[in-house]
Structures are given as structure tokens and as C-alpha cells.
Amino acid sequence: MAPDQQQRGEDESRAETDGSSLRDRYVERRRFLMAAGSLAGVGVLAGCGGGGGTDTDGSPTGTDTDMPPSTPEPTEEPTEEPTEEPTEEPPDEPEQPSLEERYPGLRILSPEPENAEAASRETYTDYINPREEHYIRNHYPTPSIEEAEWSVSLTGLDEEISLTMEQIKHDFATDSVTHTMQCAGNGRSYFEPQVGGNQWTFGAVGNTVWTGTPLSAILDAYDVDTSSGFLSVMGGEHPEGEDVFTRSIPMEKVMEDTMLAYEMNGSPVSPDHGFPVRLLVPGWFGCNNVKWVNRMHVMDTMVIGTDWEEEGAPEDGQRTYTHWQQYSYRIIPEEDDRATHYEDIPVYDTREQMERTDEIDNAYMYDQVEKSLIGYPEEGATVSPSPAGTIEVIGVAWAGDDAVETVEVSADGGESWNEAEFFGPVDSPNGWRLFRYVWEDPGTGEQTLHSRATDERGYTQPATIAAQEDQLRGIENDQYPWDQGGYGNNAYVPHGVTFTVEE
Ligand SMILES: Nc1nc2c(c(=O)[nH]1)N[C@H]1C(S)=C(S)[C@@H](COP(=O)(O)O)O[C@H]1N2
Ligand SMILES: [Mo]
């Protein structure tokens, strides 16, 4: 495979120097496109092609979150854009409260594109999180979409199929699943040396109920050959010229339980979470759950190679469909290293890929790794013991497609462990488990607790993140690999909680 030509350092300095001006331009461009009633690419994505990549994040911190294409400043403006800075606001865009006002339970990392995580550990004491407490992770600004005008196309077949939202909702089966959605970048802020991008701490994970149409029902209805291959699912929100957010989901998983979801906790999915329809891949990292889906392409391999890239890519940084599948969301140990691209891989479980580095150089973020979070006591809190002198510790644990077998809590930095008990509903193999541990002899003053989960296959959370120079590609010696994207961190030491016990 051709090595990735991306130069990360280049990306970062570019983002630092002109990120905000580019972002401003995208905001303007997006306003224009929405006013014109046509989001970039919506409904017209017949094949590949469609413009050069540009800065993909534009967060105020100035670094890209997920390794953007290295691209010079765009030289072309869309021809339909009359001026770079329209003087009038489109009249049909209603004023809405700020992200902060709309999501009081979230800590805002960037207002546009909208990125926000749970502000408090309290989120990790409940089985189901309210929609407003669920983190938001966007590469491009949330689009404003009319459900009646939206359609999802199914391509790569003899005939192109186009489905309205009404057809998706009412012509096929309906199902619900509880799913723990976690951004692959959750825990990134604990990496040392620090890596670029949104500095997620613990809060880019949430557990909600998703309702929609199983993809198996749709593919079966059209007699699609689902015995092998991939369904490459694309979002329709990218600004003109940007990489299309595309993820290739193996047919096996598509047919097992993947859905086109249109409800979250029993109400329509909100715009920030993918209205009117998003992909829901139970148990898999957030990035696979493509929002604002407008096209699904049946193919033999993942999106890879020049058929899915602009001419000259990736040297020109114009990757179009391959960027978010092949270049981003990979475990790449060296800062200037490149990911190896594959057409297919033998195993999709991220943890297993990390065990088989002889076959897969750079794991893809698919099925989630085991992880746990203490929700109570809250970080920095002061708590007093119960009448019996104990402190109750509450938290959540999940392991993607795999069930969590045990959760343990340590009060001595991981030297000794005590098993917690599970409580609460088990209504899905892909939702988190609540755990409870009664700490008998908490002492007084400042205390730190850690939790670690073990899944049904015996995989346990490692203690720490390895040093960058160790160049790990998988979990070894109780250490999670330092990787340049800051992905998949499930080390328990950085996720511990420190609080004060009152006399
Ligand atoms: N079209 C599209 N889908 C997307 C994204 C995006 O930027 N564009 N972000 C992905 C990432 S990285 C994550 S973690 C999840 C976040 O979903 P949420 O915002 O509903 O929490 O959406 C995924 N789907
Ligand atoms: Mo993500």
C-alpha cells in the first residue's frame, strides 16, 4: 500500500496560522448554501470527486482534531458563492440560543463546529443520559436540514435507489438499541506529550436509546448481496470542497445490528446528533456512527485508493472519501508516521487488531475497547461517609460489542483491587453497566480511586499510557499505546477520581 503522505506538523502549523480565517469563511459559505436551499453535495453525490480538502476543524484552539488533509489554502471558491462575506443574513435562519445555553450539562470545546463533552461525572451515575447531556462531536458545523426534503441513496447496485425519510421510517422494520457511544478521541487530553485536536477529558461518552430501521431490512428488501464486502456510509453535511465524512462498515456488522436511527431517547434525533437520520453501529466507536446520512454505497472493499480520491490525492490533500476512513482514526505511534491502508482486515475488534500488529500495522477504530468511569464521588468533591462509615462508589463500564465481566476499584493506585457489583438494567449488550462498590474504610482527607473493567474475553484496562518513544501499536505491559491521534485511551490511572473525605 502506498504510505500516507500526510505531514502532521504541516497541518498543525497551517491550522495555527489560518485556521480561524478559514473557519469564518466556512461559516459564511455554509450560511449561503443553506440560504440557497442546497447543502453542499446533498443529493448530487453520484460518484466520487467533488473538490479539494481544506482545514477540517477550525476549532478556536487552532489544531485539528483528527488529522486533517494537508492542504494549501483553497484557491477556488464555489462559483455559486457571490461574495466571500455576504452582507445579509438569510431571513429563514431563526436565531437560536448558543450551544452553551442549549446544553448546560456540557463543557464546550468549540462552538463551531460544535464540540462539547459531559461537564460532570454525574453523567456516569445514570443508566440513560438525557439527550442534552450526550457529548457532541462534529468535524463540520451542524447542518440545518428539512426532513421532507432529505433522502438517502443506496448506490453500487445495478440501479440507484433513493429513499425518503417517510419510506425509511414506515416501509421497513423498526428496532431500538441502547448503545454506549464514545468518541475515539475521548481521554485524549491525558496523552503526554500532548497530541493535537479537541482536548477531550472523560466526557465524550454517553448512553442513550436509539430507534430506527435495521439496515438488514433495507438491504434484504432490495436483494443486495450481503455475503461479504462493505457498506460505505456518507454524511451530507460537509461544506463544499471538504472531505465527505465516510465510514466503511463491514457487511457482517451491517447485517447483524446496524441501523439508520431517527430517534434518540424516544424523540427525533436532534440536529447536533444527526437529524433527520444517522448511522447507529452498536458498540463501535462514535466515528462509525455517521450523522446526516445521505448515501450508502455497496462495495467489495473499504473506501481506498484513487477511485475515491480527487486526482493527485493525497499529495494535494484532496482525499474526498478516504480521509476519515483511512487517514484518521488509526493507531499511529510515531508523530511523523503514516498509516498503512488496507482494503479489508481480518478482524474489526479494535482490541484484537492491537493484538495482531503483525497483520494490521495501524488499528482502525471500530469496536470499542473495555473502559470504566467513576461517576460518584465527583472529581474535587467533598463527601462525608455514611452512618456505617462507608462511601458508596458508583460508575459505568462498557466494552463495545463485548459484555463487561467485572469491574474492580482500587484505593491504592492499582496495587490492590476490590470487585464492584453490577446493578441496574441490562437491556442491550451494547449499553454500559452501572457498578457499585462500597468502600469500607475510606479514611479522611484527599483520596484517589481508580476503576478498571475486564470484558468477557479477559481483556482488562491497562494502567497507563506508554511513553511516545516506546512506539507501541497495541496494549503491552499494562500500557496503552501513545498514538499521534490520541485515540482509544482506556488507561485507568489518568481516569481516576480525586476527592476529599470529611472527618
Ligand atoms: N457526518 C458526520 N458524522 C459524524 C461525525 C461528523 O463529523 N460528520 N462525527 C463522528 C464522530 S467523530 C463521533 S464521535 C460521533 C459523535 O456523535 P454525537 O455528536 O451524536 O455524539 O459522530 C460521528 N458521525
Ligand atoms: Mo469521534
GROMACS .gro file of N, CA and C and ligand atoms in nm, residues 137 183-185 286-287 329, ligand 2:
model
   22
  137ARG      N    1  -1.986   1.569   1.881
  137ARG     CA    2  -1.858   1.575   1.814
  137ARG      C    3  -1.880   1.595   1.664
  183CYS      N    4  -1.660   0.882   2.164
  183CYS     CA    5  -1.568   0.934   2.063
  183CYS      C    6  -1.434   0.864   2.079
  184ALA      N    7  -1.373   0.830   1.965
  184ALA     CA    8  -1.242   0.766   1.970
  184ALA      C    9  -1.138   0.856   2.037
  185GLY      N   10  -1.164   0.986   2.037
  185GLY     CA   11  -1.070   1.080   2.098
  185GLY      C   12  -1.095   1.104   2.247
  286GLY      N   13  -1.765   0.609   1.825
  286GLY     CA   14  -1.853   0.713   1.773
  286GLY      C   15  -1.834   0.745   1.626
  287CYS      N   16  -1.707   0.747   1.579
  287CYS     CA   17  -1.679   0.787   1.442
  287CYS      C   18  -1.751   0.703   1.338
  329TYR      N   19  -0.846   0.825   1.256
  329TYR     CA   20  -0.896   0.713   1.336
  329TYR      C   21  -0.812   0.588   1.320
  505MO      MO   22  -1.524   1.082   1.747
   0.00000   0.00000   0.00000
